[in-house]
Coordinates of C-alpha atoms in Angstrom, one line a residue:
M20 CA 116.2 16.3 76.2
V21 CA 115.8 12.6 77.3
I22 CA 114.4 10.0 75.8
V23 CA 113.7 6.5 77.0
Q24 CA 114.5 2.4 75.6
P25 CA 111.2 2.1 74.0
S26 CA 110.2 -1.7 75.9
F27 CA 109.6 -3.0 72.2
Y28 CA 113.2 -2.9 71.1
G29 CA 114.4 -4.8 74.6
T30 CA 118.1 -4.8 75.0
D31 CA 119.1 -3.1 72.1
N32 CA 119.9 0.4 72.6
A33 CA 121.0 1.3 69.7
C34 CA 118.3 3.9 67.4
L35 CA 118.2 5.6 71.6
L36 CA 122.1 5.8 71.1
A37 CA 122.1 7.3 67.6
A38 CA 119.2 9.6 68.5
M39 CA 120.8 10.9 71.4
A40 CA 123.7 11.3 69.4
E41 CA 122.3 13.4 67.1
L42 CA 121.0 15.6 69.2
E43 CA 123.4 16.3 71.2
N44 CA 122.5 17.9 75.3
A45 CA 120.4 14.9 75.5
R46 CA 120.2 12.1 77.7
G47 CA 118.6 8.3 77.9
V48 CA 117.1 5.9 80.1
A49 CA 117.7 1.9 78.7
V50 CA 117.5 -1.8 78.8
L51 CA 120.3 -3.0 80.0
S52 CA 121.1 -7.2 81.0
E53 CA 122.0 -7.5 83.8
R54 CA 125.3 -8.9 82.7
T55 CA 126.8 -6.5 81.2
P56 CA 129.8 -5.4 81.9
A57 CA 131.5 -2.2 83.5
A58 CA 133.2 -1.4 80.9
E59 CA 130.2 -1.5 78.5
L60 CA 128.5 1.3 82.2
D61 CA 131.4 3.0 81.2
V62 CA 130.8 3.8 77.3
L63 CA 127.3 4.2 78.2
H64 CA 127.6 6.8 80.3
R65 CA 129.4 9.0 78.7
Q66 CA 127.4 9.2 76.0
G67 CA 124.6 10.1 78.4
I68 CA 122.5 6.9 79.8
R69 CA 121.9 8.5 83.1
G70 CA 119.0 5.0 84.2
L71 CA 117.8 1.4 83.1
R72 CA 114.5 1.3 82.7
V73 CA 112.1 -1.6 84.8
N74 CA 109.2 -2.0 82.7
V75 CA 106.7 -4.9 83.8
A76 CA 103.2 -3.5 83.2
S77 CA 103.9 -3.4 79.3
A78 CA 104.5 -7.5 79.7
G79 CA 101.8 -8.8 81.1
P80 CA 101.3 -10.1 84.9
A81 CA 104.4 -10.7 87.4
S82 CA 105.3 -12.1 90.7
L83 CA 106.5 -9.6 93.0
D84 CA 109.6 -11.6 93.2
A85 CA 110.4 -11.8 89.4
I86 CA 109.3 -8.1 90.1
K87 CA 112.2 -7.4 93.0
D88 CA 114.9 -9.2 91.1
A89 CA 114.5 -7.4 88.9
V90 CA 114.7 -3.7 90.2
W91 CA 118.2 -5.3 92.2
A92 CA 119.4 -6.3 88.9
A93 CA 119.1 -2.7 87.8
A94 CA 120.1 -1.4 90.5
R95 CA 123.5 -3.3 91.0
L96 CA 124.4 -2.1 86.9
C97 CA 123.5 1.9 87.8
E98 CA 125.5 1.7 91.3
R99 CA 128.8 2.4 89.1
H100 CA 127.7 5.8 88.2
G101 CA 124.8 6.4 90.1
W102 CA 121.8 6.2 88.5
H103 CA 119.0 5.5 88.4
V104 CA 116.1 2.5 87.9
Q105 CA 113.1 3.0 86.5
L106 CA 109.9 1.8 87.1
F107 CA 106.6 0.8 84.9
V108 CA 104.6 -1.4 87.0
A109 CA 101.3 -2.3 87.8
P110 CA 99.9 0.0 90.9
D111 CA 98.9 -2.6 92.7
A112 CA 103.1 -3.2 93.0
I113 CA 103.6 0.3 94.7
E114 CA 103.3 -0.6 98.5
S115 CA 105.2 -4.2 98.5
L116 CA 107.8 -2.9 97.0
A117 CA 108.2 0.5 99.4
P118 CA 110.8 -1.2 101.5
L119 CA 113.4 -2.4 98.8
L120 CA 113.2 0.6 96.5
K121 CA 114.0 2.1 99.9
E122 CA 117.0 0.6 100.6
L123 CA 117.9 0.8 97.0
P124 CA 121.7 2.0 96.8
V125 CA 120.3 4.3 93.8
D126 CA 117.3 6.5 93.5
S127 CA 113.8 5.5 92.2
V128 CA 111.3 6.8 89.5
F129 CA 107.7 5.7 88.3
D130 CA 106.4 6.6 85.0
H131 CA 102.8 7.5 84.2
F132 CA 101.5 9.3 87.6
G133 CA 102.6 4.7 89.0
L134 CA 99.6 3.8 86.3
I135 CA 97.3 4.9 89.7
P136 CA 93.7 5.6 88.3
P137 CA 92.5 8.7 88.7
G138 CA 89.9 9.0 91.6
T139 CA 92.3 6.8 94.2
E140 CA 93.9 8.1 97.6
G141 CA 94.3 6.2 99.1
G142 CA 96.4 2.5 98.7
P143 CA 99.2 3.0 95.9
L144 CA 98.6 6.5 96.2
R145 CA 99.4 7.2 99.7
A146 CA 102.2 4.5 99.3
L147 CA 104.0 7.1 96.7
Q148 CA 103.7 10.1 98.8
G149 CA 105.9 7.8 101.1
L150 CA 107.8 6.6 98.8
L151 CA 108.3 10.6 97.7
E152 CA 108.6 11.8 101.3
G153 CA 111.9 9.6 101.7
G154 CA 113.2 10.9 99.0
K155 CA 114.8 8.8 97.0
T156 CA 111.9 8.5 94.4
W157 CA 110.3 10.9 92.5
V158 CA 107.3 10.7 89.8
K159 CA 107.1 11.1 86.4
I160 CA 103.6 13.4 85.8
S161 CA 103.2 11.9 82.2
G162 CA 101.2 9.7 80.3
A163 CA 97.9 11.0 81.3
Y164 CA 96.8 9.0 78.3
R165 CA 97.6 6.1 80.1
I166 CA 95.5 6.4 83.8
S167 CA 92.7 7.7 81.8
D168 CA 90.7 7.5 79.1
D169 CA 90.0 11.0 79.1
P170 CA 94.1 13.2 79.6
D171 CA 91.7 16.0 80.1
D172 CA 89.8 14.2 83.4
A173 CA 89.8 16.1 86.0
R174 CA 90.2 13.8 88.6
I175 CA 93.9 13.8 87.7
D176 CA 94.8 17.0 88.9
P177 CA 94.2 16.5 92.6
M178 CA 96.3 13.2 91.8
A179 CA 99.1 15.3 90.9
R180 CA 99.1 17.8 93.2
A181 CA 98.7 15.0 95.9
L182 CA 102.6 14.3 94.7
A183 CA 103.8 17.2 94.5
A184 CA 103.0 18.3 98.2
A185 CA 104.7 15.2 98.9
N186 CA 107.2 15.7 97.6
P187 CA 107.7 18.7 95.1
E188 CA 111.9 18.4 94.8
R189 CA 110.9 14.8 93.1
I190 CA 108.6 14.9 90.4
V191 CA 109.2 15.9 86.9
W192 CA 107.1 16.0 83.5
G193 CA 107.0 13.4 80.8
S194 CA 105.5 14.7 76.8
D195 CA 105.5 9.8 76.0
W196 CA 105.5 11.1 72.7
P197 CA 105.3 9.8 70.1
H198 CA 102.7 7.8 72.2
T199 CA 102.9 3.9 71.3
P200 CA 100.1 1.3 71.9
R201 CA 98.6 1.0 74.9
H202 CA 100.8 -1.3 76.9
D203 CA 97.8 -3.3 77.8
L204 CA 96.5 -3.9 74.0
R205 CA 100.2 -5.1 72.8
F206 CA 100.3 -8.6 73.5
P207 CA 100.1 -11.1 71.7
L208 CA 102.2 -9.4 69.4
D209 CA 100.3 -10.3 66.3
E210 CA 100.1 -7.4 64.2
E211 CA 101.2 -4.0 63.4
M212 CA 99.4 -1.5 66.4
P213 CA 99.3 2.4 65.3
F214 CA 101.1 4.9 67.2
Q215 CA 98.5 6.4 69.3
N216 CA 97.1 10.2 68.1
I217 CA 97.6 12.3 71.2
D218 CA 97.4 16.4 71.5
T219 CA 101.6 16.2 72.8
R220 CA 101.7 20.0 73.7
G221 CA 97.7 19.8 75.2
L222 CA 99.8 17.5 76.8
L223 CA 101.6 20.2 78.3
D224 CA 99.0 22.6 79.1
L225 CA 98.0 20.5 81.4
L226 CA 101.0 20.9 83.7
P227 CA 99.8 24.7 85.2
R228 CA 96.5 23.7 85.5
W229 CA 97.8 20.7 88.1
L230 CA 99.7 21.9 90.1
K231 CA 98.9 26.0 90.0
D232 CA 101.8 27.1 90.7
D233 CA 103.9 28.8 88.0
R234 CA 106.9 28.0 90.4
L235 CA 106.6 25.1 91.1
V236 CA 105.6 24.1 87.3
H237 CA 109.4 25.9 86.1
R238 CA 110.4 23.7 88.6
V239 CA 108.7 20.0 87.2
L240 CA 110.0 21.2 83.9
V241 CA 113.9 22.3 84.2
E242 CA 115.0 21.8 87.8
N243 CA 114.0 19.0 88.7
P244 CA 114.6 17.1 85.9
A245 CA 118.4 19.0 85.3
R246 CA 118.8 17.3 88.5
L247 CA 117.4 13.6 88.2
Y248 CA 119.4 13.6 84.8
G249 CA 122.3 15.1 85.2
F250 CA 122.2 18.2 82.8
G251 CA 124.3 21.2 84.1

């Protein structure tokens, strides 16, 4: 099992680490300050942290320079133990970030199809395919309900297959449980919002339809995440 730090906890990873400890055989993706000392990174690695998240999409618009600075800061921390940088950014930033991601000393992972809308054929989709082909970038084909009002949207199928075709060894799936509120409706944070009522098993059942290949489904669910997150 892999748990990703929710954005609303900021850099306080206590809940994440407690959950990982209780689950025992778990890995995590944390959020850290760029000033985190090496000794703390060593402890986190022993606890199962294998990546750092850079969440831009949930916080509203940000300049490209600010995004690049955040990615570089995370990458410098990740380099010590070979972790990856997980990116949650708007799709229009993918092409601009591509040169930077190719130069990073560690791999990058895009959340939720790179937030690319279903039906997209060029632009950000082609940029993401190019990054996959380069062998240093991964994509989570997850959060279908975050890129379309209907997670069963048939236009997602060819996009999932196009990304998998670009590099089947760099695609992973995620449940996105417990389905926190939509990232574009969270601000201002002046009231509590309910989690979304999403059929998690239904999301998993979409994967064989998307990929149309049982061997590829096994790779996406088992072999690829085992390598990305450092399971034995």
